[in-house]
Short mmCIF file of C-alpha atoms in Angstrom, two decimals:
data_model
loop_
_atom_site.label_atom_id
_atom_site.label_comp_id
_atom_site.label_asym_id
_atom_site.label_seq_id
_atom_site.Cartn_x
_atom_site.Cartn_y
_atom_site.Cartn_z
CA MET A 1 103.17 50.99 126.97
CA ASP A 2 103.20 52.91 123.51
CA SER A 3 106.83 52.02 121.86
CA LEU A 4 106.43 48.29 123.19
CA GLN A 5 102.83 49.16 121.55
CA PHE A 6 105.03 50.10 118.43
CA LEU A 7 107.74 47.67 118.30
CA ALA A 8 104.42 44.86 117.95
CA GLU A 9 102.80 46.41 114.93
CA ALA A 10 106.78 46.56 113.57
CA ALA A 11 106.27 42.62 114.16
CA THR A 12 105.13 41.20 110.70
CA PRO A 13 102.49 37.92 111.37
CA ALA A 14 104.54 35.18 109.59
CA ASP A 15 107.70 36.42 112.11
CA PHE A 16 105.12 36.37 115.72
CA ALA A 17 103.15 33.36 114.44
CA ALA A 18 107.15 31.50 113.73
CA ALA A 19 108.01 32.86 117.79
CA ARG A 20 104.34 31.66 119.27
CA THR A 21 105.18 28.09 117.15
CA GLN A 22 109.20 27.71 118.48
CA MET A 23 108.49 28.26 122.06
CA ALA A 24 105.94 26.44 121.87
CA PHE A 25 107.62 23.94 120.26
CA THR A 26 110.79 23.49 123.13
CA LEU A 27 108.32 24.00 126.19
CA GLY A 28 106.88 20.88 124.53
CA PHE A 29 109.87 19.52 124.58
CA HIS A 30 111.12 20.22 127.50
CA ILE A 31 108.62 19.38 129.95
CA ILE A 32 108.08 15.63 129.21
CA LEU A 33 112.19 15.67 130.44
CA ALA A 34 110.94 18.34 133.03
CA SER A 35 108.57 15.34 133.78
CA ILE A 36 110.94 12.75 134.49
CA GLY A 37 113.52 13.92 135.49
CA ILE A 38 111.06 14.95 138.05
CA GLY A 39 109.98 11.70 138.86
CA LEU A 40 112.73 10.07 137.88
CA PRO A 41 115.26 10.78 141.15
CA ALA A 42 112.23 9.44 143.07
CA ILE A 43 111.56 5.85 141.84
CA THR A 44 115.23 5.45 142.22
CA LEU A 45 114.83 6.39 145.73
CA LEU A 46 112.39 4.08 146.60
CA ALA A 47 114.10 0.82 144.46
CA GLU A 48 116.86 1.52 147.16
CA TRP A 49 115.20 1.74 150.19
CA ARG A 50 113.65 -1.84 148.51
CA SER A 51 117.18 -2.51 147.72
CA LEU A 52 118.52 -1.83 152.01
CA ARG A 53 115.37 -3.00 153.46
CA THR A 54 115.63 -6.49 151.73
CA GLY A 55 119.00 -6.80 150.56
CA ASP A 56 117.46 -7.52 146.37
CA PRO A 57 120.19 -6.73 144.24
CA VAL A 58 117.21 -6.05 141.52
CA TYR A 59 116.23 -3.56 143.47
CA ARG A 60 119.71 -1.68 143.12
CA GLU A 61 120.11 -2.92 139.76
CA LEU A 62 117.22 -0.68 138.94
CA ALA A 63 118.03 2.37 140.79
CA ARG A 64 121.80 1.99 139.41
CA ARG A 65 120.20 2.94 136.31
CA TRP A 66 116.47 4.59 136.17
CA MET A 67 119.50 6.75 138.20
CA LYS A 68 122.14 6.64 135.35
CA ALA A 69 119.07 7.44 132.77
CA ALA A 70 117.81 10.22 135.00
CA GLY A 71 122.33 11.55 133.92
CA VAL A 72 121.39 11.37 130.81
CA LEU A 73 118.15 13.17 130.50
CA PHE A 74 118.88 14.93 133.70
CA ALA A 75 122.28 17.08 130.73
CA VAL A 76 119.62 16.75 127.73
CA GLY A 77 116.40 18.65 130.42
CA ALA A 78 120.11 21.28 131.22
CA VAL A 79 120.06 22.14 127.50
CA SER A 80 116.72 22.60 126.54
CA GLY A 81 115.70 24.42 129.19
CA THR A 82 118.86 27.15 128.90
CA VAL A 83 117.75 27.67 125.46
CA LEU A 84 113.73 28.21 127.04
CA SER A 85 115.67 30.89 129.52
CA PHE A 86 116.87 32.77 126.23
CA GLU A 87 114.16 32.10 124.37
CA MET A 88 112.12 34.55 127.18
CA GLY A 89 114.77 37.40 126.73
CA THR A 90 115.48 37.10 122.86
CA LEU A 91 111.36 36.35 121.58
CA TRP A 92 108.95 37.92 124.15
CA PRO A 93 111.87 40.69 124.58
CA GLY A 94 109.19 43.48 126.55
CA PHE A 95 107.98 40.79 128.41
CA MET A 96 110.87 40.70 129.97
CA ASP A 97 111.64 43.94 130.17
CA THR A 98 109.00 45.18 131.52
CA TYR A 99 108.11 41.91 134.63
CA GLY A 100 111.67 40.82 134.47
CA GLN A 101 112.35 42.40 137.70
CA VAL A 102 108.61 41.26 139.07
CA PHE A 103 109.70 37.19 138.12
CA GLY A 104 113.74 37.19 138.31
CA THR A 105 113.76 36.35 142.36
CA ALA A 106 111.79 32.77 141.25
CA PHE A 107 114.77 32.13 138.01
CA ALA A 108 117.08 33.49 140.58
CA LEU A 109 116.03 30.48 143.64
CA GLU A 110 115.09 27.91 140.45
CA GLY A 111 118.63 28.29 139.86
CA ILE A 112 120.26 27.20 143.05
CA ALA A 113 117.79 24.24 143.40
CA PHE A 114 118.64 23.01 139.77
CA PHE A 115 123.18 23.96 141.31
CA ILE A 116 121.93 21.56 144.77
CA GLU A 117 120.18 19.42 142.88
CA ALA A 118 122.96 18.84 139.77
CA VAL A 119 125.70 17.82 142.16
CA PHE A 120 124.84 15.75 144.37
CA MET A 121 123.01 13.93 141.27
CA GLY A 122 127.30 14.08 140.82
CA VAL A 123 128.13 12.51 144.10
CA TYR A 124 124.87 9.75 143.71
CA LEU A 125 126.24 8.86 141.34
CA TYR A 126 129.65 8.79 141.41
CA GLY A 127 128.96 7.44 144.89
CA TRP A 128 128.10 3.07 143.89
CA ASP A 129 130.05 1.10 145.70
CA ARG A 130 132.55 4.32 146.90
CA LEU A 131 129.86 4.74 150.18
CA SER A 132 127.86 3.01 152.35
CA PRO A 133 124.75 2.02 150.69
CA VAL A 134 122.94 3.96 153.68
CA ALA A 135 125.18 7.10 153.17
CA HIS A 136 123.85 6.53 149.50
CA PHE A 137 120.36 6.40 150.05
CA VAL A 138 121.01 9.74 151.68
CA THR A 139 123.17 11.24 148.86
CA GLY A 140 119.58 10.72 146.51
CA ILE A 141 117.17 12.89 148.88
CA PRO A 142 118.53 15.88 148.12
CA VAL A 143 117.65 15.71 144.08
CA VAL A 144 114.43 14.21 144.77
CA ILE A 145 113.19 17.70 147.06
CA ALA A 146 115.60 20.20 144.74
CA GLY A 147 114.10 18.95 141.57
CA LEU A 148 110.76 19.06 143.24
CA LEU A 149 111.55 23.15 143.98
CA SER A 150 113.14 23.62 140.75
CA ALA A 151 109.91 22.64 139.53
CA THR A 152 107.55 24.72 141.97
CA PHE A 153 109.65 27.54 141.03
CA VAL A 154 109.32 27.88 137.17
CA VAL A 155 105.03 27.43 137.83
CA THR A 156 105.04 29.95 139.97
CA VAL A 157 106.64 32.19 136.96
CA ASN A 158 103.56 30.72 135.30
CA SER A 159 101.01 31.04 137.47
CA TRP A 160 102.09 34.57 137.89
CA MET A 161 100.96 34.81 133.67
CA ASN A 162 98.32 33.37 135.37
CA GLN A 163 97.31 35.86 138.40
CA PRO A 164 99.87 38.59 138.49
CA ARG A 165 100.13 39.88 141.64
CA GLY A 166 103.51 41.71 143.25
CA PHE A 167 103.96 44.87 141.40
CA ARG A 168 102.04 47.83 140.27
CA LEU A 169 101.98 50.01 137.12
CA VAL A 170 101.94 53.24 136.42
CA ASP A 171 102.21 55.27 132.71
CA GLY A 172 103.58 52.78 132.08
CA GLU A 173 106.34 51.69 134.12
CA VAL A 174 106.13 48.75 137.50
CA THR A 175 106.56 50.03 140.73
CA ASP A 176 106.13 49.00 144.65
CA VAL A 177 108.21 44.81 143.37
CA ASP A 178 106.58 42.83 145.89
CA PRO A 179 108.26 39.17 144.32
CA LEU A 180 107.15 36.63 147.24
CA ALA A 181 103.27 38.31 146.11
CA ALA A 182 104.81 38.06 142.46
CA MET A 183 105.28 33.74 143.14
CA PHE A 184 102.51 32.88 145.85
CA ASN A 185 99.76 34.70 144.04
CA PRO A 186 95.99 33.57 144.36
CA ALA A 187 97.01 30.72 141.56
CA THR A 188 100.85 28.74 142.90
CA PRO A 189 99.13 26.39 144.54
CA VAL A 190 97.10 24.56 142.76
CA GLN A 191 99.07 24.82 139.84
CA ALA A 192 102.52 23.20 141.41
CA VAL A 193 100.14 20.48 143.16
CA HIS A 194 98.71 20.40 139.78
CA LEU A 195 101.93 20.04 138.39
CA LEU A 196 103.90 17.80 140.09
CA LEU A 197 101.43 15.57 140.72
CA ALA A 198 101.57 15.10 137.33
CA SER A 199 104.64 15.04 136.54
CA LEU A 200 105.73 12.24 139.38
CA MET A 201 102.39 10.37 137.09
CA VAL A 202 104.06 10.92 133.88
CA CYS A 203 106.83 9.93 134.85
CA GLY A 204 105.68 6.80 136.42
CA PHE A 205 103.84 5.21 133.05
CA VAL A 206 106.44 6.68 130.96
CA VAL A 207 109.11 3.78 132.44
CA ALA A 208 106.02 1.33 133.59
CA SER A 209 105.63 0.99 129.71
CA VAL A 210 109.32 0.51 128.60
CA TYR A 211 108.80 -2.11 131.07
CA ALA A 212 105.87 -3.27 130.24
CA VAL A 213 106.44 -4.27 126.47
CA ALA A 214 109.31 -6.52 127.93
CA LEU A 215 106.98 -8.06 130.18
CA LEU A 216 105.47 -8.97 126.40
CA ARG A 217 108.55 -10.23 125.10
CA ASP A 218 108.82 -11.97 128.14
CA ARG A 219 105.29 -13.25 128.10
CA ARG A 220 105.87 -14.45 123.77
CA ALA A 221 109.50 -15.95 124.23
CA GLY A 222 108.43 -18.30 127.48
CA ARG A 223 110.30 -16.52 130.43
CA ASP A 224 109.17 -14.66 132.83
CA ASP A 225 111.96 -11.82 133.79
CA ARG A 226 111.75 -10.50 137.62
CA TYR A 227 113.31 -8.23 136.46
CA HIS A 228 110.79 -6.55 134.41
CA ARG A 229 108.16 -7.62 136.63
CA LEU A 230 109.35 -5.81 139.67
CA GLY A 231 111.38 -2.82 137.32
CA PHE A 232 107.26 -2.21 135.91
CA ALA A 233 105.43 -2.73 139.59
CA ILE A 234 108.32 -0.16 140.72
CA PRO A 235 106.89 2.56 138.43
CA PHE A 236 103.46 1.80 138.14
CA THR A 237 102.30 2.04 141.28
CA LEU A 238 103.92 5.25 141.57
CA GLY A 239 101.52 6.50 138.02
CA ALA A 240 98.78 4.38 139.51
CA VAL A 241 98.75 5.91 142.66
CA CYS A 242 98.88 9.19 141.11
CA ALA A 243 96.11 9.32 138.70
CA PRO A 244 93.02 9.66 141.63
CA LEU A 245 95.31 12.42 142.98
CA GLN A 246 95.31 14.15 140.26
CA VAL A 247 91.72 14.03 139.26
CA LEU A 248 90.84 15.06 142.28
CA VAL A 249 93.54 18.01 141.43
CA GLY A 250 92.56 18.67 138.46
CA ASP A 251 88.56 19.36 139.46
CA TRP A 252 90.50 22.51 141.94
CA ALA A 253 91.71 23.55 139.03
CA VAL A 254 88.74 23.66 137.19
CA ARG A 255 86.85 25.20 140.05
CA PHE A 256 89.96 27.95 139.74
CA VAL A 257 89.53 28.66 136.33
CA ALA A 258 85.68 29.17 136.46
CA ASP A 259 86.69 31.39 139.61
CA ASN A 260 89.90 33.53 137.94
CA GLN A 261 89.75 32.87 134.68
CA PRO A 262 85.66 32.74 133.21
CA ILE A 263 87.40 33.48 130.00
CA LYS A 264 89.37 30.37 129.43
CA PHE A 265 86.68 28.31 131.92
CA ALA A 266 84.10 29.16 129.97
CA ALA A 267 86.54 28.40 126.27
CA MET A 268 87.26 25.16 127.87
CA GLU A 269 83.89 23.44 128.61
CA GLY A 270 82.45 25.32 124.77
CA VAL A 271 80.05 27.54 127.12
CA GLU A 272 79.28 30.28 123.88
CA HIS A 273 76.23 31.42 126.07
CA THR A 274 76.14 33.06 129.48
CA GLN A 275 72.89 30.95 130.63
CA ALA A 276 71.59 29.37 133.04
CA GLY A 277 71.15 25.91 134.08
CA VAL A 278 74.23 25.27 131.39
CA PRO A 279 74.89 21.81 130.17
CA PHE A 280 77.57 19.59 130.17
CA LYS A 281 79.27 18.52 126.85
CA PHE A 282 81.01 15.82 125.49
CA ALA A 283 81.70 14.84 122.53
CA VAL A 284 77.77 14.16 120.72
CA PHE A 285 76.58 13.42 124.56
CA GLU A 286 75.13 16.56 126.69
CA ILE A 287 73.65 16.12 129.69
CA PRO A 288 70.79 18.84 130.77
CA ASN A 289 72.09 21.41 134.23
CA ALA A 290 75.27 19.11 134.60
CA LEU A 291 77.80 22.29 134.33
CA SER A 292 76.26 24.71 136.26
CA LEU A 293 75.53 21.41 138.63
CA LEU A 294 78.98 20.46 138.98
CA LEU A 295 80.67 23.82 139.35
CA ARG A 296 78.12 25.26 141.56
CA PHE A 297 76.01 22.27 143.43
CA ASP A 298 73.20 24.49 141.47
CA ALA A 299 71.52 22.88 138.01
CA GLY A 300 69.33 26.83 138.22
CA ALA A 301 73.42 28.10 138.51
CA THR A 302 73.80 31.32 136.16
CA LEU A 303 77.98 30.76 133.76
CA ARG A 304 79.29 33.19 132.16
CA GLY A 305 80.29 32.60 128.07
CA LEU A 306 82.21 32.91 125.10
CA ASP A 307 79.50 35.78 124.07
CA SER A 308 79.84 38.53 127.78
CA PHE A 309 83.50 39.06 126.88
CA PRO A 310 85.06 41.28 123.88
CA ALA A 311 86.27 39.41 121.10
CA ASP A 312 89.07 40.51 120.74
CA VAL A 313 89.83 38.83 123.78
CA HIS A 314 88.39 35.57 122.85
CA PRO A 315 91.12 32.68 123.08
CA PRO A 316 90.71 29.47 119.50
CA ALA A 317 87.81 27.85 121.76
CA GLU A 318 88.55 25.44 119.94
CA VAL A 319 91.84 24.41 119.86
CA VAL A 320 91.51 24.77 124.03
CA ARG A 321 88.58 22.36 123.73
CA PHE A 322 90.00 19.91 122.10
CA ALA A 323 93.12 20.22 124.45
CA PHE A 324 90.73 19.89 127.86
CA GLU A 325 89.18 17.01 126.10
CA ILE A 326 92.16 15.45 124.87
CA MET A 327 93.48 15.96 128.70
CA ILE A 328 90.47 14.82 130.58
CA VAL A 329 89.99 11.21 128.17
CA ILE A 330 93.49 10.14 128.78
CA GLY A 331 93.40 10.94 132.55
CA MET A 332 89.65 8.65 133.03
CA ALA A 333 91.72 6.33 130.74
CA LEU A 334 94.89 6.15 133.58
CA LEU A 335 92.03 6.45 136.28
CA ALA A 336 90.64 2.42 134.89
CA LEU A 337 94.16 1.82 134.14
CA ALA A 338 94.80 2.35 137.82
CA ALA A 339 91.49 0.54 139.57
CA TRP A 340 92.64 -2.39 136.91
CA TRP A 341 96.21 -2.41 139.20
CA ALA A 342 94.25 -2.31 142.62
CA PHE A 343 91.89 -4.89 141.92
CA ALA A 344 94.02 -7.59 140.99
CA TRP A 345 96.32 -6.97 143.83
CA TRP A 346 93.66 -6.53 146.10
CA ARG A 347 92.25 -9.59 144.83
CA ARG A 348 95.64 -12.11 144.85
CA ARG A 349 97.04 -9.27 147.22
CA GLU A 350 100.97 -11.25 146.32
CA SER A 351 100.04 -12.13 142.55
CA LEU A 352 99.55 -9.14 140.64
CA PRO A 353 97.62 -8.49 137.23
CA TRP A 354 100.28 -9.45 134.48
CA HIS A 355 97.42 -10.77 131.76
CA PRO A 356 98.48 -10.20 127.95
CA TRP A 357 95.68 -6.74 127.86
CA PHE A 358 96.40 -5.33 131.06
CA LEU A 359 100.16 -5.38 129.45
CA ARG A 360 98.99 -3.33 127.02
CA ALA A 361 97.44 -0.90 127.98
CA ALA A 362 99.91 -0.38 130.33
CA ALA A 363 102.72 -0.06 127.02
CA THR A 364 100.28 2.57 125.65
CA ALA A 365 100.25 4.75 129.28
CA GLY A 366 103.50 5.76 129.20
CA VAL A 367 102.37 7.27 125.45
CA LEU A 368 99.17 8.26 126.49
CA ALA A 369 100.24 10.05 130.11
CA ALA A 370 102.49 12.36 128.02
CA ILE A 371 99.89 13.10 125.26
CA ALA A 372 97.80 14.57 128.85
CA MET A 373 101.18 16.45 129.76
CA GLU A 374 100.71 17.94 126.51
CA ALA A 375 97.26 19.12 126.52
CA GLY A 376 97.63 20.14 129.75
CA TRP A 377 99.37 22.94 128.82
CA THR A 378 98.46 24.03 125.66
CA VAL A 379 94.69 24.78 128.43
CA THR A 380 97.03 26.59 130.24
CA GLU A 381 98.86 28.97 127.52
CA VAL A 382 96.71 28.47 124.76
CA GLY A 383 93.35 29.68 126.93
CA ARG A 384 95.68 32.91 128.89
CA GLN A 385 95.95 34.50 125.16
CA PRO A 386 96.20 37.31 123.82
CA TRP A 387 97.98 37.80 127.57
CA ILE A 388 100.56 37.37 128.38
CA VAL A 389 100.32 38.35 131.19
CA TYR A 390 96.74 38.43 132.10
CA GLY A 391 94.79 41.03 131.77
CA VAL A 392 97.81 43.49 131.94
CA MET A 393 99.60 42.79 128.61
CA ARG A 394 98.76 41.04 125.40
CA THR A 395 101.76 38.67 123.54
CA GLU A 396 101.93 40.83 120.29
CA GLU A 397 103.27 43.42 123.13
CA ALA A 398 106.20 41.41 124.67
CA VAL A 399 107.07 40.06 120.49
CA ASN A 400 110.72 40.50 119.19
CA PRO A 401 110.09 42.81 116.23
CA SER A 402 112.65 41.51 114.82
CA GLU A 403 112.48 40.09 110.84
CA GLY A 404 114.46 36.18 110.59
CA LEU A 405 112.87 34.76 113.74
CA ARG A 406 112.17 32.10 110.94
CA PHE A 407 115.14 30.59 110.64
CA GLY A 408 115.46 30.44 114.17
CA LEU A 409 112.18 28.79 114.41
CA TYR A 410 113.84 26.35 111.41
CA VAL A 411 117.44 25.71 113.30
CA VAL A 412 115.39 24.88 116.17
CA LEU A 413 113.70 22.37 114.56
CA ALA A 414 116.60 20.12 113.30
CA VAL A 415 119.00 20.60 116.08
CA TYR A 416 115.73 19.31 118.72
CA ALA A 417 115.07 16.53 116.25
CA VAL A 418 119.06 15.26 116.44
CA LEU A 419 118.55 15.92 120.05
CA GLY A 420 115.73 13.63 120.68
CA ALA A 421 117.02 11.07 118.81
CA ALA A 422 120.26 10.89 120.67
CA THR A 423 118.72 10.96 123.87
CA ILE A 424 116.36 8.50 122.44
CA SER A 425 119.03 6.00 121.32
CA VAL A 426 121.77 6.64 124.61
CA LEU A 427 118.40 5.60 126.81
CA ARG A 428 117.50 2.13 124.66
CA ARG A 429 120.62 1.60 125.28
CA MET A 430 120.51 1.36 129.18
CA ARG A 431 117.44 -0.37 129.38
CA ARG A 432 118.34 -4.06 129.83
CA PRO A 433 121.60 -5.06 131.82
CA ALA A 434 124.32 -6.11 130.32
CA PRO A 435 123.97 -10.44 129.53
CA ALA A 436 125.89 -11.12 132.25
CA GLU A 437 124.62 -9.55 135.25
CA ARG A 438 120.81 -11.14 133.50
CA LYS A 439 121.33 -14.56 134.82
CA GLU A 440 121.47 -13.33 138.48
CA LEU A 441 119.20 -10.80 138.54
CA ALA A 442 116.46 -13.02 136.74
CA GLY A 443 114.39 -15.35 138.81
#
């Protein structure tokens, strides 16, 4: 590790900060695309399945347009994902050179899943009106499965960074590599489930928010557009189903962090001092003994605070705490919105809640869900600092010592601004049926 330490000392603070900023920005950009890319094929198949069951052309049209949008996002996500893979080597060569052999299998499997997803997405998009309805539906199933697997394989790498397994470090050299042990480390189950549910929930609420805005416009214009109502109901129901499940999985994740990364937990919950009967704090509110009770089912349980760890391994606690609170607040708001939807359906059955205030809340749900996703990744990544591999390699030991990383950051910001604007422009053009089709679909 001496050579890596030398490289880290050669990196200027400005370049180190630029490398971290660039990685954070590109990851934040990609994770939203990836989340929608995971969920959109799933809701597409739900719509096509309803089309097969009912023969309703509206479901079929929704499926066609959603998968076209998924194709656009898949292409953009392929670009942003490729950039991330290059950044791993160009920004963090110390990390890749030392540990690439440990987690490389997961990236290879992700590449295979990505290839399968690309092939079947092409078949699905080309197969409209060329395959039988059932055969066409079947070609979409591998797209969904491969997307879920691709995300899972990538998550195993991040979970390994949080709970490194499957190797021994002898005199700075990695030996006895076990790729399967690295992939199936203790953090993989909870992180994989947490991410996949979050992705489905984010996609559901983001897509539904587009149709919520359209429904509000319909109300002002005195229209009742069934295309928009069904376009809202399918993805919103997916998000609403995932919301309570995500709360349960989130509780599992917090308990796992408390047991395996106690310093991250202390930063998340704002526990500064080790003590018994730790209160639960949120903003200006405080409930005595509640955090100990929630975590250990014992109001007098002792929890470790930040003061029990050396100062040089403390994460930026304020950032972690703020991101964690944002995630919790938004999660509870989305859960309440899901409960509103479920209660209205239970009371009225066929008459779902189209009240303007509900639609206004639903219109904001997409943005809020995306913010919660970003906040969750902030907790995961910033909470692990100063380690790039928890307890094994510091982030500063992995950074590229070359000068000029700031220039790369500026280029990436400019390119991604253009890419993001172009993507939004294309999706806006695809969001509604052509005028000639609307007379047939509305009703």
